[in-house]
Short mmCIF file of C-alpha atoms and ligand atoms in Angstrom, two decimals:
data_model
loop_
_atom_site.label_atom_id
_atom_site.label_comp_id
_atom_site.label_asym_id
_atom_site.label_seq_id
_atom_site.Cartn_x
_atom_site.Cartn_y
_atom_site.Cartn_z
CA MET W 1 101.20 98.12 108.89
CA SER W 2 101.06 101.89 108.86
CA ALA W 3 103.23 103.65 106.33
CA ALA W 4 105.33 106.77 106.55
CA PRO W 5 103.52 109.62 104.82
CA HIS W 6 104.47 110.30 101.24
CA VAL W 7 107.01 113.11 100.90
CA PRO W 8 105.99 115.30 97.96
CA VAL W 9 108.62 115.41 95.24
CA LEU W 10 109.86 118.64 93.59
CA LEU W 11 107.19 120.49 95.57
CA GLU W 12 108.62 124.01 95.25
CA GLU W 13 109.25 123.56 91.54
CA VAL W 14 105.75 122.18 90.94
CA ILE W 15 104.09 125.08 92.77
CA ALA W 16 106.28 127.62 90.95
CA ALA W 17 105.25 126.02 87.65
CA LEU W 18 101.53 126.11 88.48
CA ASP W 19 101.74 129.61 90.01
CA PRO W 20 98.32 129.26 91.68
CA GLN W 21 96.40 132.46 92.52
CA PRO W 22 93.67 132.82 95.16
CA GLY W 23 90.38 131.63 93.68
CA ASP W 24 92.00 129.49 90.97
CA VAL W 25 90.64 126.00 90.35
CA VAL W 26 93.44 123.44 90.12
CA ILE W 27 93.22 119.69 89.54
CA ASP W 28 95.57 117.47 91.54
CA ALA W 29 95.24 114.37 89.37
CA THR W 30 97.17 112.14 91.81
CA PHE W 31 96.18 113.15 95.34
CA GLY W 32 98.22 110.51 97.24
CA ALA W 33 98.87 111.98 100.69
CA GLY W 34 97.90 115.42 99.41
CA GLY W 35 101.33 117.07 99.49
CA TYR W 36 100.69 119.20 96.40
CA THR W 37 97.05 119.75 97.35
CA ARG W 38 98.05 121.19 100.72
CA ALA W 39 100.44 123.69 99.11
CA LEU W 40 97.79 124.68 96.54
CA LEU W 41 95.18 125.23 99.28
CA ASP W 42 97.72 127.33 101.19
CA ARG W 43 97.97 129.56 98.11
CA GLY W 44 94.21 130.10 98.14
CA ALA W 45 93.29 127.79 95.25
CA THR W 46 90.33 125.42 95.17
CA VAL W 47 91.55 121.89 94.51
CA HIS W 48 89.73 119.07 92.75
CA ALA W 49 91.78 116.03 93.68
CA PHE W 50 91.63 112.64 91.98
CA ASP W 51 92.95 109.29 93.14
CA ARG W 52 92.04 105.79 92.03
CA ASP W 53 93.12 104.35 95.38
CA PRO W 54 90.19 104.21 97.86
CA ASP W 55 92.65 104.35 100.79
CA ALA W 56 94.06 107.69 99.58
CA ILE W 57 90.54 109.10 99.10
CA ALA W 58 89.38 107.87 102.54
CA ALA W 59 92.35 109.55 104.26
CA GLY W 60 91.73 112.71 102.22
CA GLN W 61 88.05 112.70 103.14
CA ARG W 62 88.87 112.78 106.86
CA TRP W 63 91.12 115.75 106.18
CA ALA W 64 88.55 117.48 103.90
CA GLU W 65 85.98 117.28 106.71
CA THR W 66 88.17 119.54 108.85
CA GLN W 67 88.32 122.18 106.09
CA GLU W 68 86.34 125.40 105.85
CA SER W 69 82.90 125.59 104.29
CA PRO W 70 82.22 125.80 101.39
CA PRO W 71 85.08 123.36 100.96
CA ARG W 72 88.06 124.29 98.81
CA LEU W 73 89.07 120.63 98.59
CA VAL W 74 86.87 118.32 96.55
CA LEU W 75 87.91 114.67 96.25
CA HIS W 76 87.06 112.44 93.29
CA PRO W 77 87.56 108.67 93.66
CA HIS W 78 88.31 108.25 89.97
CA ARG W 79 91.10 107.57 87.54
CA PHE W 80 92.58 110.71 86.04
CA SER W 81 91.73 109.43 82.57
CA GLU W 82 88.13 110.22 83.63
CA MET W 83 88.99 113.79 84.64
CA LEU W 84 87.24 115.53 81.75
CA ASP W 85 83.92 113.70 82.27
CA VAL W 86 84.01 114.14 86.05
CA MET W 87 84.84 117.86 85.90
CA THR W 88 82.23 118.43 83.21
CA SER W 89 79.64 116.69 85.40
CA VAL W 90 80.38 119.13 88.26
CA GLY W 91 80.13 122.08 85.86
CA LEU W 92 83.85 122.94 85.82
CA ALA W 93 85.01 122.15 82.33
CA ARG W 94 87.67 124.94 82.46
CA VAL W 95 90.44 124.96 85.06
CA ASP W 96 93.54 127.04 85.80
CA GLY W 97 96.00 124.24 86.47
CA VAL W 98 96.53 120.49 86.35
CA VAL W 99 99.26 118.62 88.19
CA MET W 100 100.04 114.93 87.75
CA ASP W 101 102.53 113.04 89.93
CA ILE W 102 102.71 109.70 88.20
CA GLY W 103 103.38 106.41 89.93
CA VAL W 104 102.88 104.89 93.35
CA SER W 105 102.86 106.60 96.73
CA SER W 106 105.06 105.70 99.67
CA MET W 107 101.94 104.41 101.45
CA GLN W 108 101.27 101.98 98.62
CA LEU W 109 104.91 100.88 98.41
CA ASP W 110 105.48 100.46 102.11
CA GLN W 111 102.35 98.52 103.03
CA ALA W 112 103.20 94.90 102.34
CA HIS W 113 99.54 93.92 101.96
CA ARG W 114 99.24 96.11 98.84
CA GLY W 115 101.74 93.84 97.12
CA PHE W 116 103.87 96.47 95.35
CA ALA W 117 107.19 95.85 97.07
CA PHE W 118 109.67 93.02 96.80
CA SER W 119 111.44 94.09 99.97
CA ALA W 120 108.51 92.93 102.12
CA ASP W 121 106.43 89.83 101.62
CA GLY W 122 102.78 90.36 100.79
CA PRO W 123 100.05 89.09 98.47
CA LEU W 124 100.89 89.54 94.79
CA ASP W 125 98.37 92.34 94.26
CA MET W 126 99.69 95.72 92.94
CA ARG W 127 96.26 97.16 92.10
CA MET W 128 96.12 100.86 92.91
CA SER W 129 92.33 100.90 92.70
CA GLN W 130 92.01 97.62 94.63
CA ASP W 131 89.73 96.14 91.98
CA GLY W 132 90.07 94.24 88.71
CA ALA W 133 92.75 91.67 87.89
CA SER W 134 95.68 91.52 90.31
CA ALA W 135 99.33 90.78 89.58
CA ALA W 136 98.73 87.18 90.71
CA ASP W 137 95.76 86.84 88.32
CA PHE W 138 97.95 87.98 85.44
CA LEU W 139 101.08 85.99 86.27
CA ASN W 140 99.16 82.78 87.04
CA THR W 141 97.02 82.77 83.89
CA ALA W 142 98.80 84.61 81.05
CA ASP W 143 100.85 82.60 78.59
CA GLU W 144 104.63 82.76 78.71
CA LYS W 145 104.92 85.03 75.68
CA ALA W 146 102.43 87.57 77.05
CA ILE W 147 104.37 87.71 80.32
CA ALA W 148 107.68 88.08 78.48
CA ASP W 149 106.23 90.91 76.36
CA VAL W 150 105.10 92.80 79.46
CA LEU W 151 108.50 92.39 81.14
CA TYR W 152 110.30 93.54 78.01
CA THR W 153 108.03 96.47 77.15
CA TYR W 154 107.31 97.89 80.60
CA GLY W 155 110.38 96.76 82.50
CA GLU W 156 112.97 96.93 79.73
CA GLU W 157 114.01 93.48 81.00
CA ARG W 158 116.45 92.13 78.43
CA GLN W 159 116.13 88.58 79.75
CA SER W 160 112.34 88.72 79.68
CA ARG W 161 111.89 85.26 78.16
CA ARG W 162 114.07 83.59 80.76
CA VAL W 163 112.19 85.30 83.59
CA ALA W 164 108.78 84.51 82.04
CA ARG W 165 109.76 80.84 81.70
CA ALA W 166 110.78 80.69 85.36
CA ILE W 167 107.51 82.33 86.42
CA VAL W 168 105.38 79.89 84.43
CA ALA W 169 107.35 76.91 85.78
CA ALA W 170 106.79 78.05 89.38
CA ARG W 171 103.01 78.69 89.14
CA PRO W 172 100.85 79.26 91.06
CA LEU W 173 102.53 82.30 92.63
CA GLU W 174 100.94 83.94 95.63
CA THR W 175 103.32 86.42 97.21
CA THR W 176 105.68 89.23 96.26
CA GLY W 177 108.47 87.35 98.06
CA GLU W 178 107.97 84.30 95.82
CA LEU W 179 108.06 86.41 92.67
CA ALA W 180 111.21 88.22 93.80
CA ARG W 181 112.97 84.94 94.60
CA ILE W 182 112.03 83.41 91.24
CA VAL W 183 113.34 86.43 89.32
CA ARG W 184 116.56 86.58 91.33
CA ARG W 185 117.15 82.86 90.80
CA ALA W 186 116.47 83.17 87.06
CA LEU W 187 118.82 86.13 86.65
CA GLY W 188 121.47 85.22 89.18
CA HIS W 189 121.38 87.69 92.04
CA LYS W 190 124.70 88.66 93.57
CA PRO W 191 124.37 89.97 97.12
CA HIS W 192 126.35 93.11 96.24
CA ASP W 193 124.32 94.01 93.12
CA LYS W 194 123.49 97.72 93.32
CA LYS W 195 120.01 97.16 91.99
CA ASP W 196 117.86 94.16 92.84
CA PRO W 197 117.27 92.28 89.57
CA ALA W 198 113.60 91.92 90.54
CA THR W 199 113.13 95.71 90.22
CA ARG W 200 112.44 95.62 86.47
CA THR W 201 109.92 92.77 86.74
CA PHE W 202 108.02 94.47 89.57
CA GLN W 203 107.89 97.75 87.64
CA ALA W 204 106.65 95.97 84.50
CA VAL W 205 103.92 93.98 86.22
CA ARG W 206 102.74 97.04 88.13
CA ILE W 207 102.52 99.15 84.95
CA HIS W 208 100.61 96.37 83.20
CA VAL W 209 98.18 95.65 86.05
CA ASN W 210 97.29 99.34 86.37
CA GLY W 211 97.37 100.22 82.65
CA GLU W 212 99.64 103.07 83.68
CA LEU W 213 100.94 104.23 80.32
CA ASP W 214 97.49 104.36 78.72
CA GLU W 215 96.28 106.25 81.79
CA LEU W 216 99.09 108.77 81.39
CA SER W 217 98.31 109.43 77.72
CA ALA W 218 94.59 109.78 78.45
CA GLY W 219 95.29 112.06 81.43
CA LEU W 220 97.49 114.38 79.37
CA SER W 221 94.83 114.61 76.72
CA ALA W 222 92.13 115.35 79.35
CA ALA W 223 94.34 118.09 80.80
CA GLU W 224 94.66 119.65 77.34
CA SER W 225 90.84 119.78 77.10
CA LEU W 226 90.34 121.15 80.60
CA LEU W 227 92.95 123.91 80.80
CA ARG W 228 91.92 127.47 79.95
CA GLU W 229 94.18 129.72 77.91
CA GLY W 230 97.17 130.53 80.15
CA GLY W 231 96.44 127.51 82.40
CA ARG W 232 99.42 125.50 83.58
CA LEU W 233 100.21 121.80 83.28
CA ALA W 234 102.90 120.21 85.49
CA VAL W 235 103.79 116.52 85.27
CA VAL W 236 106.21 114.63 87.50
CA SER W 237 107.22 111.19 86.28
CA PHE W 238 109.54 108.54 87.66
CA HIS W 239 110.98 106.50 84.85
CA SER W 240 112.02 106.86 81.27
CA LEU W 241 108.94 105.16 79.78
CA GLU W 242 106.67 107.74 81.40
CA ASP W 243 108.97 110.67 80.75
CA ARG W 244 109.16 109.72 77.08
CA ILE W 245 105.36 109.91 76.81
CA VAL W 246 105.24 113.30 78.54
CA LYS W 247 108.11 114.67 76.46
CA ARG W 248 106.60 113.51 73.18
CA PHE W 249 103.15 114.82 74.14
CA LEU W 250 104.55 118.28 74.92
CA ARG W 251 106.73 118.32 71.82
CA GLU W 252 103.77 117.53 69.58
CA ALA W 253 101.43 119.83 71.47
CA SER W 254 103.80 122.78 71.22
CA SER W 255 104.78 122.47 67.59
CA THR W 256 103.04 123.60 64.44
CA PRO W 257 102.77 120.68 62.04
CA SER W 258 104.90 121.63 59.06
CA ALA W 259 103.01 122.48 55.90
CA SER W 260 102.72 119.37 53.83
CA ARG W 261 100.69 118.53 50.80
CA HIS W 262 99.60 115.40 52.70
CA VAL W 263 98.08 117.40 55.56
CA PRO W 264 94.84 119.25 54.85
CA LEU W 265 95.03 122.95 55.74
CA ALA W 266 92.44 122.65 58.51
CA ALA W 267 94.67 120.17 60.37
CA GLN W 268 97.59 122.60 60.52
CA ASP W 269 96.53 124.03 63.83
CA ASP W 270 98.56 126.29 66.07
CA PRO W 271 100.25 124.76 69.12
CA VAL W 272 98.02 123.89 72.08
CA PHE W 273 100.85 124.39 74.61
CA SER W 274 103.67 126.93 74.81
CA GLN W 275 106.52 127.74 77.22
CA VAL W 276 107.44 124.07 77.51
CA SER W 277 110.07 123.60 80.21
CA LYS W 278 113.13 121.42 80.02
CA ALA W 279 113.36 118.38 82.30
CA ILE W 280 113.64 119.61 85.90
CA LYS W 281 115.28 117.25 88.41
CA PRO W 282 115.66 117.39 92.19
CA GLY W 283 118.74 119.05 93.63
CA GLU W 284 121.19 117.48 96.07
CA ALA W 285 119.42 118.92 99.13
CA GLU W 286 116.10 117.31 98.16
CA LEU W 287 117.77 113.98 97.37
CA GLU W 288 119.37 113.97 100.78
CA ARG W 289 116.00 114.60 102.45
CA ASN W 290 114.11 112.21 100.20
CA PRO W 291 116.08 109.53 98.33
CA ARG W 292 112.85 108.34 96.64
CA ALA W 293 112.91 111.54 94.59
CA ARG W 294 116.01 110.27 92.78
CA SER W 295 114.50 109.41 89.42
CA SER W 296 111.81 112.09 89.35
CA VAL W 297 111.52 114.53 86.45
CA LEU W 298 109.19 117.52 86.19
CA ARG W 299 108.05 118.99 82.89
CA HIS W 300 105.59 121.86 82.62
CA ALA W 301 103.91 123.98 79.97
CA THR W 302 101.27 126.69 79.47
CA ARG W 303 98.04 126.20 77.54
CA THR W 304 97.47 128.41 74.50
CA ALA W 305 94.12 129.62 73.11
CA THR W 306 94.06 126.93 70.39
CA PRO W 307 91.14 124.50 70.81
CA ALA W 308 92.10 121.08 72.18
CA ARG W 309 92.89 118.39 69.63
CA GLU W 310 90.65 115.38 69.29
CA ALA W 311 91.74 112.64 71.73
CA ALA W 312 93.52 109.86 69.85
C1 SAM Z 1 103.21 109.57 93.61
S1 SAM Z 1 101.66 109.47 94.39
C2 SAM Z 1 101.16 111.14 94.52
C3 SAM Z 1 101.69 111.82 95.74
C4 SAM Z 1 101.16 113.22 95.96
N1 SAM Z 1 101.63 114.15 94.95
C5 SAM Z 1 101.55 113.72 97.33
O1 SAM Z 1 102.27 114.73 97.42
O2 SAM Z 1 101.15 113.11 98.32
C6 SAM Z 1 100.64 108.91 93.11
C7 SAM Z 1 99.17 108.72 93.48
O3 SAM Z 1 98.45 108.73 92.27
C8 SAM Z 1 97.50 107.72 92.27
N2 SAM Z 1 97.31 107.34 90.87
C9 SAM Z 1 98.20 106.73 90.05
N3 SAM Z 1 97.66 106.56 88.84
C10 SAM Z 1 96.42 107.09 88.88
C11 SAM Z 1 95.37 107.25 87.92
N4 SAM Z 1 95.50 106.81 86.68
N5 SAM Z 1 94.25 107.88 88.30
C12 SAM Z 1 94.10 108.37 89.57
N6 SAM Z 1 95.05 108.22 90.53
C13 SAM Z 1 96.19 107.61 90.18
C14 SAM Z 1 98.09 106.62 93.11
O4 SAM Z 1 97.04 105.83 93.66
C15 SAM Z 1 98.86 107.41 94.16
O5 SAM Z 1 98.07 107.64 95.30
#
């Protein structure tokens, strides 16, 4: 039942990017097991930590209670898309840093009852926040085309229609094991395949159930509004769909729209971020310690003085 604690990914690089100073206020948008939070507290920062998973917040709360008073760790049981409203409501609408570590934690993945993993059998759940529609609700009620679209868009599953057909034919589905078997049967699983063919379907359904890509876009935009001039943004993502969103956001945020007769002068604002890093990946030593870091990518940037753009 109990899961190994989450090992923070690219920790040194993330902390170097944020460069927290004593007294700084930093948002850890994805608290998880608090790996980044702990390092930020050690550097003397105050941390406002968000997580949509009540289990992560409950574990954090027990830890926060052992902290000094007034507390330098404040936990918010909210989605990071709500960061701007929550921070404004506590009177901290300007912060020195924001870090986002997108995706699921080891605790979520390893606990079969959360229904994220195909390696262990559990209920077909996958909800980080433990409320709303579950993976089973979606897969047992959506029409075949809607399922195929999700698998194609969020899992880059080329045989999405075949898999969706097999899912619909096997309904109702109740467990992660059933879903994995259906996908493997539909795609033809060879025992020596390097990657389980169910991987793409599980990723897609998880992203859909949690609205992960919309969350990421909204979180980046909230970070733009919250960061003071000189404040740092660091984002760790785990697959190309997420990294593409982060990369495009930083490219647009750090460029000056070229003068065009179609763009009114007032819209030709200066960049809102500068010093955008390249993609930073874990080195061999980290991968040896923590194979789950394999697909992680860090990108970071520094906020300029230009007012935040209107959220899309
Ligand atoms: C990869 S883990 C973070 C691990 C953390 N950096 C650590 O060192 O322990 C991601 C965490 O973010 C949370 N999460 C994912 N999307 C979220 C969202 N939109 N809003 C708030 N929390 C989110 C998940 O519930 C999970 O606990």
